[in-house]
Coordinates of C-alpha atoms in Angstrom, one line a residue:
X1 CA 0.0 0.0 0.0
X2 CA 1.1 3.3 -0.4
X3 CA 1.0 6.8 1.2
X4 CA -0.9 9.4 -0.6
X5 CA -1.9 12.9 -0.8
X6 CA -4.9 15.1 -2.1
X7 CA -4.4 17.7 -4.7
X8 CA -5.3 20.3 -1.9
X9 CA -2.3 18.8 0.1
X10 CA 0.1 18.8 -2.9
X11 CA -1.1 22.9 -3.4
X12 CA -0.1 23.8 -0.2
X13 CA 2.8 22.1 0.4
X14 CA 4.3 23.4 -2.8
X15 CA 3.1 26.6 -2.4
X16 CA 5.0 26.4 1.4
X17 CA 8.4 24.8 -0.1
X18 CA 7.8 28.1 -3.0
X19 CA 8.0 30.1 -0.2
X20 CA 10.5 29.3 1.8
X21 CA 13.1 28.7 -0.9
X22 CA 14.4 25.0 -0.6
X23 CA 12.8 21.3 0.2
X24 CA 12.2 18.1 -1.7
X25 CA 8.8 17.4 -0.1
X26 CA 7.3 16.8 3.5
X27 CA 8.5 13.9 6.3
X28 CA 6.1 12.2 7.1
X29 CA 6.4 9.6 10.8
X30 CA 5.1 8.7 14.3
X31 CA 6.4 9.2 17.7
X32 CA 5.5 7.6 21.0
X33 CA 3.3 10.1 22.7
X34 CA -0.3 11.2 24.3
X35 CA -3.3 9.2 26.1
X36 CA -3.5 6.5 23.1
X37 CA -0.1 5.8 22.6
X38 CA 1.4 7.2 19.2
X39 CA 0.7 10.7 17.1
X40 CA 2.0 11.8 13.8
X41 CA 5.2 14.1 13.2
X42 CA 5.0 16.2 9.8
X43 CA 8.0 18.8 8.6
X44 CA 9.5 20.1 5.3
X45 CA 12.2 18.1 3.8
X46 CA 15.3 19.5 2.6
X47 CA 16.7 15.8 1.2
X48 CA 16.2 12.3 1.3
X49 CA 18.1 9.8 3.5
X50 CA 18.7 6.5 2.0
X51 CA 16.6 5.0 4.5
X52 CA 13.4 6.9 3.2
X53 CA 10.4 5.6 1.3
X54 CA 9.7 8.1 -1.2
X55 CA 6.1 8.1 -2.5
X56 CA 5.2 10.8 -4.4
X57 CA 1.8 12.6 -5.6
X58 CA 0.0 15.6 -7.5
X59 CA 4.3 16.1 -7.7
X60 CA 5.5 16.3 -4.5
X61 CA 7.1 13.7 -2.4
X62 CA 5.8 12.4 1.0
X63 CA 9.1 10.5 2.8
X64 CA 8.9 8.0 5.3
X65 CA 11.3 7.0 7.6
X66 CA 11.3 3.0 7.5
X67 CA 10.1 2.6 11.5
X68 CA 7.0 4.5 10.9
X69 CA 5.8 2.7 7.4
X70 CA 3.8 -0.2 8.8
X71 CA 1.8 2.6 10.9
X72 CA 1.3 4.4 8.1
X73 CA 0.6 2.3 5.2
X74 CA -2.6 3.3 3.5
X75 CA -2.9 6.6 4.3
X76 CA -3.3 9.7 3.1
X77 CA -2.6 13.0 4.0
X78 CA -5.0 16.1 3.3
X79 CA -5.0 19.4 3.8
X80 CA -8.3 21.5 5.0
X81 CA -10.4 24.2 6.1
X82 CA -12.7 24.5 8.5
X83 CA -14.1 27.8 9.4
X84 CA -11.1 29.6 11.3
X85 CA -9.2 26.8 11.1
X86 CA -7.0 25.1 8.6
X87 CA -4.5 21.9 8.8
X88 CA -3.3 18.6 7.9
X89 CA -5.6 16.1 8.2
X90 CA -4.2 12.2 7.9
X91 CA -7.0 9.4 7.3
X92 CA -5.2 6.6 8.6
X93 CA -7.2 3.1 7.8
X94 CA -4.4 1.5 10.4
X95 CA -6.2 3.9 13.3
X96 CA -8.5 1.8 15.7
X97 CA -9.0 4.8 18.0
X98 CA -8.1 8.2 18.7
X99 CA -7.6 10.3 22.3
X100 CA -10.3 13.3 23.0
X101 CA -8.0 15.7 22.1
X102 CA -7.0 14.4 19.1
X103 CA -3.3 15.0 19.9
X104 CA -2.7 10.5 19.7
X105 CA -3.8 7.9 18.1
X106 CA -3.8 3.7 18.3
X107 CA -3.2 1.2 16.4

């Protein structure tokens, strides 16, 4: 399975590499952390270590360090607006359940 992304992810994270002047794509992992046990790290890349899966979509790469790709197999990675608010949004089909405050997730 792969690791995707929707057009309005691609759009801003282009536009946010544009911006700042450098970066190959966005990192993409999980850490250890919260009430359910694990929650999702996101940055801007500036390279790829050997290490990474690379998938790529709408042209830009999403890389994935090789710990965190059975976690996140399958999911894909949005980007949206909701009144005020705006953000990453990952629809995970590996999640079985997810803290109150939506900071963690299990699997």
């Amino acid at each position: 399975m792969a690791v995707t992304l929707t057009e309005a992810a691609a759009r801003h994270v282009t536009r946010y590499l544009a911006k700042r002047g450098r970066g190959v794509g966005v990192r993409l992992g999980v850490k250890t952390t919260g009430c359910s046990g694990m929650a999702y790290k996101l940055e801007y890349a500036d390279d790829v270590a050997p290490e990474d899966h690379v998938f790529e979509g709408h042209g830009v790469k999403v890389l994935i360090d090789p710990k965190s790709l059975p976690y996140l197999e399958g999911t894909q990675l949005d980007f949206v607006r909701e009144g005020l608010n705006e953000g990453f949004r990952f629809n995970n089909p590996n999640e079985k359940d997810r803290c109150g405050c939506g900071e963690s997730f299990r699997i």
